[in-house]
Amino acid sequence: MKVIIHGGFFSESSTNNETKIAKQQALLRIVKDSYDYLKTHSALETVVFAVSQLEDDELFNAGIGSQIQSDGKIRMSASLMDGETQKMSGVINIEETKNPIQVAQVLMQVDDRILGGSGATNFARKHGFKPFSTEIPQRRAEYEAKVKSLGTGTVGCVALDTNGKIAVATSTGGKGFEIPGRISDSATVAGNYANAFCGVSLTGVGEDIVSNATAAKIVTRVTDGFSLQEAFAKTFSELQPYDGFAGAIAIDKDGNMFHQDSHPSMVFASFDGENEEVFN
């Protein structure tokens, strides 16, 4: 059993050491709680559990604490993929929903598994997800002051369960001040992808990640016989011509975990029951 999570990027220029320590502690707590959860649940259930915890923590840009778009509204995206069935479900630009990843989980059971905008929000309401404001004072202050963030905040989880099954989940609160209707990578196969061989979750600049089809490329290369490290090296090299901004976490079918970023520093944590790792 293995679990690895990420919480976007950490910028020394825009956050202080106190915030860094808080993120390290939060990530270690969530990854260990998720590992305990994995003991009695599937990889698919566990990645939803982990990402829900990340969405509930205002330190991260997903769920509570999401960025505000240029028209003053918060719209979030999230997706879920089952490596065994290769089913993917997701919501794009959903509004006033505490845990978008849980809506994606419900969508896994229906035919139309990726919904956007009002369709996603209406589906959430019909399935018992009550209206919930995910805005926090910090985001409103940033918006009112028209201070742009780095636009690199996303959360994600990859898990390998006791049956050798892999699942991945990714959720984002957007990059902040984007044009309403903008699509992030998080609910696409560029930012969230898994099969029986590998699972990958991305964070960074969505347009860069989509242009490179990053998650799908890494998983495909592992499927074709590349090691995780080789797949990452090849795929990240293809971001270089346009200075693509991305970070990724992954687990393969053999339990190997890997992470890489193109720019410092993605915040992440992993745990396998004995060994823990957290960004520094």
Tab-separated table of C-alpha atoms in Angstrom:
chain	number	residue	atom	x	y	z
A	1	MET	CA	0.000	0.000	0.000
A	2	LYS	CA	1.280	3.432	-0.937
A	3	VAL	CA	-0.111	6.970	-0.848
A	4	ILE	CA	1.348	10.172	-2.274
A	5	ILE	CA	-0.347	13.586	-2.258
A	6	HIS	CA	0.420	17.090	-3.469
A	7	GLY	CA	-0.850	20.542	-2.575
A	8	GLY	CA	0.294	22.769	-5.396
A	9	PHE	CA	3.444	24.898	-5.384
A	10	PHE	CA	5.235	26.757	-2.614
A	11	SER	CA	6.795	30.097	-3.476
A	12	GLU	CA	9.400	31.538	-1.116
A	13	SER	CA	8.615	34.983	-2.520
A	14	SER	CA	4.924	34.928	-1.622
A	15	THR	CA	4.698	32.766	1.505
A	16	ASN	CA	6.615	32.700	4.761
A	17	ASN	CA	8.313	29.986	6.774
A	18	GLU	CA	5.334	29.705	9.111
A	19	THR	CA	3.114	28.821	6.148
A	20	LYS	CA	5.706	26.362	4.867
A	21	ILE	CA	5.771	24.524	8.201
A	22	ALA	CA	1.974	24.531	8.361
A	23	LYS	CA	1.785	22.954	4.895
A	24	GLN	CA	4.381	20.328	5.788
A	25	GLN	CA	2.448	19.377	8.920
A	26	ALA	CA	-0.892	19.338	7.114
A	27	LEU	CA	0.395	17.177	4.274
A	28	LEU	CA	2.009	14.665	6.622
A	29	ARG	CA	-1.170	14.435	8.695
A	30	ILE	CA	-3.379	13.959	5.642
A	31	VAL	CA	-1.118	11.407	3.940
A	32	LYS	CA	-0.872	9.319	7.123
A	33	ASP	CA	-4.625	9.519	7.773
A	34	SER	CA	-5.179	8.486	4.163
A	35	TYR	CA	-2.837	5.522	4.536
A	36	ASP	CA	-4.802	4.368	7.591
A	37	TYR	CA	-8.002	4.765	5.578
A	38	LEU	CA	-6.484	2.732	2.733
A	39	LYS	CA	-6.074	-0.242	5.082
A	40	THR	CA	-9.822	-0.855	4.945
A	41	HIS	CA	-10.808	0.870	1.702
A	42	SER	CA	-10.010	0.735	-1.994
A	43	ALA	CA	-7.547	3.010	-3.772
A	44	LEU	CA	-10.505	4.764	-5.420
A	45	GLU	CA	-12.196	5.491	-2.095
A	46	THR	CA	-8.897	6.572	-0.566
A	47	VAL	CA	-7.982	9.187	-3.157
A	48	VAL	CA	-11.411	10.773	-2.663
A	49	PHE	CA	-10.855	10.719	1.102
A	50	ALA	CA	-7.417	12.327	0.777
A	51	VAL	CA	-8.441	15.021	-1.680
A	52	SER	CA	-11.513	15.840	0.431
A	53	GLN	CA	-9.181	16.549	3.369
A	54	LEU	CA	-7.064	18.792	1.152
A	55	GLU	CA	-10.181	20.593	-0.108
A	56	ASP	CA	-11.213	21.220	3.513
A	57	ASP	CA	-7.889	22.889	4.405
A	58	GLU	CA	-7.671	26.562	3.462
A	59	LEU	CA	-3.890	26.282	3.161
A	60	PHE	CA	-4.487	24.772	-0.278
A	61	ASN	CA	-6.168	26.131	-3.387
A	62	ALA	CA	-9.017	23.654	-3.746
A	63	GLY	CA	-12.429	23.555	-2.126
A	64	ILE	CA	-12.228	25.969	0.815
A	65	GLY	CA	-9.682	28.631	-0.070
A	66	SER	CA	-10.212	28.468	-3.839
A	67	GLN	CA	-9.205	31.415	-5.977
A	68	ILE	CA	-11.701	34.029	-7.156
A	69	GLN	CA	-12.177	34.506	-10.896
A	70	SER	CA	-12.218	37.822	-12.757
A	71	ASP	CA	-15.992	38.259	-12.326
A	72	GLY	CA	-15.801	37.810	-8.548
A	73	LYS	CA	-17.046	34.212	-8.451
A	74	ILE	CA	-15.326	30.993	-7.410
A	75	ARG	CA	-15.472	28.071	-9.819
A	76	MET	CA	-13.705	24.790	-9.097
A	77	SER	CA	-12.768	21.661	-10.996
A	78	ALA	CA	-11.983	18.120	-9.875
A	79	SER	CA	-11.670	14.665	-11.358
A	80	LEU	CA	-11.284	11.053	-10.365
A	81	MET	CA	-9.900	8.082	-12.291
A	82	ASP	CA	-10.006	4.375	-11.544
A	83	GLY	CA	-6.919	2.634	-12.894
A	84	GLU	CA	-8.654	-0.743	-13.026
A	85	THR	CA	-11.724	0.222	-15.054
A	86	GLN	CA	-10.118	3.315	-16.610
A	87	LYS	CA	-13.302	5.224	-15.892
A	88	MET	CA	-12.817	8.946	-15.348
A	89	SER	CA	-15.351	11.334	-13.863
A	90	GLY	CA	-15.166	15.011	-13.102
A	91	VAL	CA	-16.676	18.435	-12.640
A	92	ILE	CA	-15.508	21.597	-14.378
A	93	ASN	CA	-16.249	25.098	-13.062
A	94	ILE	CA	-18.632	23.896	-10.349
A	95	GLU	CA	-19.826	26.588	-7.911
A	96	GLU	CA	-20.607	26.765	-4.188
A	97	THR	CA	-19.728	23.168	-3.418
A	98	LYS	CA	-17.561	22.241	-0.453
A	99	ASN	CA	-16.025	19.083	-1.926
A	100	PRO	CA	-16.013	18.937	-5.737
A	101	ILE	CA	-14.123	15.623	-5.644
A	102	GLN	CA	-17.086	13.993	-3.902
A	103	VAL	CA	-19.369	15.132	-6.715
A	104	ALA	CA	-16.929	13.523	-9.151
A	105	GLN	CA	-17.214	10.335	-7.096
A	106	VAL	CA	-21.005	10.285	-7.525
A	107	LEU	CA	-20.598	10.953	-11.248
A	108	MET	CA	-18.521	7.771	-11.534
A	109	GLN	CA	-21.797	5.849	-11.292
A	110	VAL	CA	-23.611	7.568	-14.195
A	111	ASP	CA	-23.164	7.572	-17.963
A	112	ASP	CA	-22.431	11.282	-18.379
A	113	ARG	CA	-19.392	11.320	-16.155
A	114	ILE	CA	-17.856	14.765	-16.792
A	115	LEU	CA	-20.088	17.798	-16.285
A	116	GLY	CA	-19.328	21.506	-16.495
A	117	GLY	CA	-20.701	24.799	-15.268
A	118	SER	CA	-24.343	24.954	-14.224
A	119	GLY	CA	-24.779	21.307	-15.197
A	120	ALA	CA	-22.184	20.275	-12.632
A	121	THR	CA	-23.628	22.540	-9.953
A	122	ASN	CA	-27.210	21.389	-10.608
A	123	PHE	CA	-26.111	17.741	-10.464
A	124	ALA	CA	-24.486	18.409	-7.081
A	125	ARG	CA	-27.664	19.972	-5.706
A	126	LYS	CA	-29.832	17.101	-6.944
A	127	HIS	CA	-27.547	14.640	-5.170
A	128	GLY	CA	-27.602	16.305	-1.773
A	129	PHE	CA	-24.606	18.636	-1.969
A	130	LYS	CA	-25.915	21.801	-0.332
A	131	PRO	CA	-24.759	25.285	-1.365
A	132	PHE	CA	-21.535	26.137	0.456
A	133	SER	CA	-19.335	29.196	0.070
A	134	THR	CA	-15.684	28.203	-0.250
A	135	GLU	CA	-14.488	31.815	-0.102
A	136	ILE	CA	-12.104	32.830	2.670
A	137	PRO	CA	-11.206	36.426	3.649
A	138	GLN	CA	-7.679	36.104	2.263
A	139	ARG	CA	-8.971	35.322	-1.235
A	140	ARG	CA	-11.445	38.200	-1.126
A	141	ALA	CA	-8.709	40.585	0.003
A	142	GLU	CA	-6.463	39.389	-2.840
A	143	TYR	CA	-9.292	39.874	-5.295
A	144	GLU	CA	-10.226	43.318	-4.024
A	145	ALA	CA	-6.586	44.370	-4.197
A	146	LYS	CA	-6.326	42.763	-7.659
A	147	VAL	CA	-3.256	40.816	-6.551
A	148	LYS	CA	-2.716	37.821	-8.819
A	149	SER	CA	-1.507	34.553	-7.384
A	150	LEU	CA	1.036	32.376	-9.167
A	151	GLY	CA	-1.861	30.297	-10.451
A	152	THR	CA	-0.211	27.050	-9.474
A	153	GLY	CA	-2.506	25.740	-6.761
A	154	THR	CA	-4.030	22.292	-7.091
A	155	VAL	CA	-4.301	19.242	-4.820
A	156	GLY	CA	-4.097	15.582	-5.714
A	157	CYS	CA	-3.599	12.039	-4.518
A	158	VAL	CA	-2.435	8.739	-6.013
A	159	ALA	CA	-3.000	5.503	-4.088
A	160	LEU	CA	-2.097	1.832	-4.522
A	161	ASP	CA	-4.245	-0.520	-2.450
A	162	THR	CA	-3.706	-4.021	-1.052
A	163	ASN	CA	-5.185	-5.542	-4.216
A	164	GLY	CA	-2.661	-3.763	-6.409
A	165	LYS	CA	-5.250	-1.351	-7.792
A	166	ILE	CA	-4.346	2.273	-8.540
A	167	ALA	CA	-6.550	5.359	-8.420
A	168	VAL	CA	-5.938	9.076	-8.708
A	169	ALA	CA	-7.874	12.228	-7.805
A	170	THR	CA	-7.142	15.905	-8.468
A	171	SER	CA	-8.946	19.098	-7.435
A	172	THR	CA	-8.320	22.796	-8.016
A	173	GLY	CA	-9.673	26.190	-7.102
A	174	GLY	CA	-8.296	27.714	-10.298
A	175	LYS	CA	-5.476	30.155	-10.945
A	176	GLY	CA	-7.291	33.302	-9.851
A	177	PHE	CA	-8.614	36.173	-11.996
A	178	GLU	CA	-9.117	33.844	-14.971
A	179	ILE	CA	-11.766	34.477	-17.619
A	180	PRO	CA	-15.012	32.718	-16.584
A	181	GLY	CA	-15.285	29.495	-18.564
A	182	ARG	CA	-11.545	28.797	-18.559
A	183	ILE	CA	-10.850	25.052	-18.324
A	184	SER	CA	-8.062	23.822	-16.054
A	185	ASP	CA	-6.052	20.652	-16.586
A	186	SER	CA	-7.359	19.051	-13.384
A	187	ALA	CA	-10.464	17.520	-14.935
A	188	THR	CA	-8.664	16.352	-18.070
A	189	VAL	CA	-6.407	13.398	-18.841
A	190	ALA	CA	-3.498	15.860	-19.029
A	191	GLY	CA	-3.722	16.539	-15.308
A	192	ASN	CA	-5.252	13.356	-13.890
A	193	TYR	CA	-4.758	9.893	-15.368
A	194	ALA	CA	-4.440	6.260	-14.297
A	195	ASN	CA	-4.534	2.723	-15.599
A	196	ALA	CA	-3.483	-0.666	-14.221
A	197	PHE	CA	0.188	0.273	-14.601
A	198	CYS	CA	0.426	3.783	-13.167
A	199	GLY	CA	-1.435	6.778	-11.741
A	200	VAL	CA	-0.400	10.445	-12.068
A	201	SER	CA	-1.735	13.731	-10.655
A	202	LEU	CA	-0.480	17.143	-11.802
A	203	THR	CA	-0.293	20.688	-10.484
A	204	GLY	CA	1.046	23.825	-12.105
A	205	VAL	CA	-0.083	26.040	-14.978
A	206	GLY	CA	-3.005	24.260	-16.591
A	207	GLU	CA	-2.378	25.526	-20.103
A	208	ASP	CA	1.213	24.212	-20.002
A	209	ILE	CA	0.104	20.838	-18.651
A	210	VAL	CA	-2.641	20.434	-21.272
A	211	SER	CA	-0.284	21.442	-24.095
A	212	ASN	CA	2.022	18.598	-23.071
A	213	ALA	CA	-0.723	16.039	-22.280
A	214	THR	CA	1.517	15.413	-19.275
A	215	ALA	CA	-0.290	12.838	-17.109
A	216	ALA	CA	-1.448	10.723	-20.043
A	217	LYS	CA	2.062	10.724	-21.531
A	218	ILE	CA	3.695	9.569	-18.296
A	219	VAL	CA	1.173	6.766	-17.772
A	220	THR	CA	1.412	5.654	-21.396
A	221	ARG	CA	5.195	5.514	-21.244
A	222	VAL	CA	5.149	3.445	-18.050
A	223	THR	CA	2.618	1.129	-19.716
A	224	ASP	CA	5.002	0.774	-22.650
A	225	GLY	CA	7.884	-0.289	-20.409
A	226	PHE	CA	9.534	2.930	-19.227
A	227	SER	CA	10.432	3.147	-15.552
A	228	LEU	CA	8.673	5.934	-13.650
A	229	GLN	CA	11.887	7.966	-13.595
A	230	GLU	CA	12.417	7.501	-17.336
A	231	ALA	CA	8.807	8.399	-18.109
A	232	PHE	CA	9.038	11.553	-16.010
A	233	ALA	CA	12.386	12.575	-17.508
A	234	LYS	CA	11.141	12.219	-21.087
A	235	THR	CA	7.816	13.939	-20.446
A	236	PHE	CA	9.233	16.826	-18.432
A	237	SER	CA	11.881	17.416	-21.106
A	238	GLU	CA	9.001	18.100	-23.489
A	239	LEU	CA	7.887	21.010	-21.293
A	240	GLN	CA	11.226	22.763	-21.721
A	241	PRO	CA	10.742	24.343	-25.177
A	242	TYR	CA	8.044	26.631	-23.753
A	243	ASP	CA	9.270	26.680	-20.128
A	244	GLY	CA	6.221	24.723	-19.031
A	245	PHE	CA	5.342	24.991	-15.342
A	246	ALA	CA	4.285	21.647	-13.840
A	247	GLY	CA	4.715	19.276	-10.945
A	248	ALA	CA	3.585	15.664	-10.774
A	249	ILE	CA	3.216	12.757	-8.352
A	250	ALA	CA	2.886	9.097	-9.333
A	251	ILE	CA	2.764	5.483	-8.204
A	252	ASP	CA	3.269	2.489	-10.490
A	253	LYS	CA	1.902	-1.056	-10.179
A	254	ASP	CA	5.075	-2.218	-8.407
A	255	GLY	CA	4.675	0.372	-5.676
A	256	ASN	CA	7.360	2.732	-6.898
A	257	MET	CA	6.573	6.362	-6.073
A	258	PHE	CA	8.009	9.355	-7.886
A	259	HIS	CA	7.599	13.118	-8.002
A	260	GLN	CA	9.132	15.887	-10.072
A	261	ASP	CA	8.619	19.562	-10.740
A	262	SER	CA	9.838	21.833	-13.496
A	263	HIS	CA	10.121	24.855	-11.197
A	264	PRO	CA	10.677	24.938	-7.407
A	265	SER	CA	8.818	23.804	-5.428
A	266	MET	CA	5.842	21.472	-5.472
A	267	VAL	CA	4.548	20.671	-1.998
A	268	PHE	CA	3.953	16.957	-1.480
A	269	ALA	CA	4.041	14.129	1.036
A	270	SER	CA	4.139	10.334	0.761
A	271	PHE	CA	3.784	7.412	3.167
A	272	ASP	CA	4.022	3.633	2.823
A	273	GLY	CA	3.337	2.599	6.411
A	274	GLU	CA	6.952	2.990	7.479
A	275	ASN	CA	8.667	5.699	5.473
A	276	GLU	CA	7.436	9.253	5.144
A	277	GLU	CA	8.633	12.012	2.851
A	278	VAL	CA	7.587	15.659	2.731
A	279	PHE	CA	8.772	18.619	0.700
A	280	ASN	CA	11.403	20.847	2.295
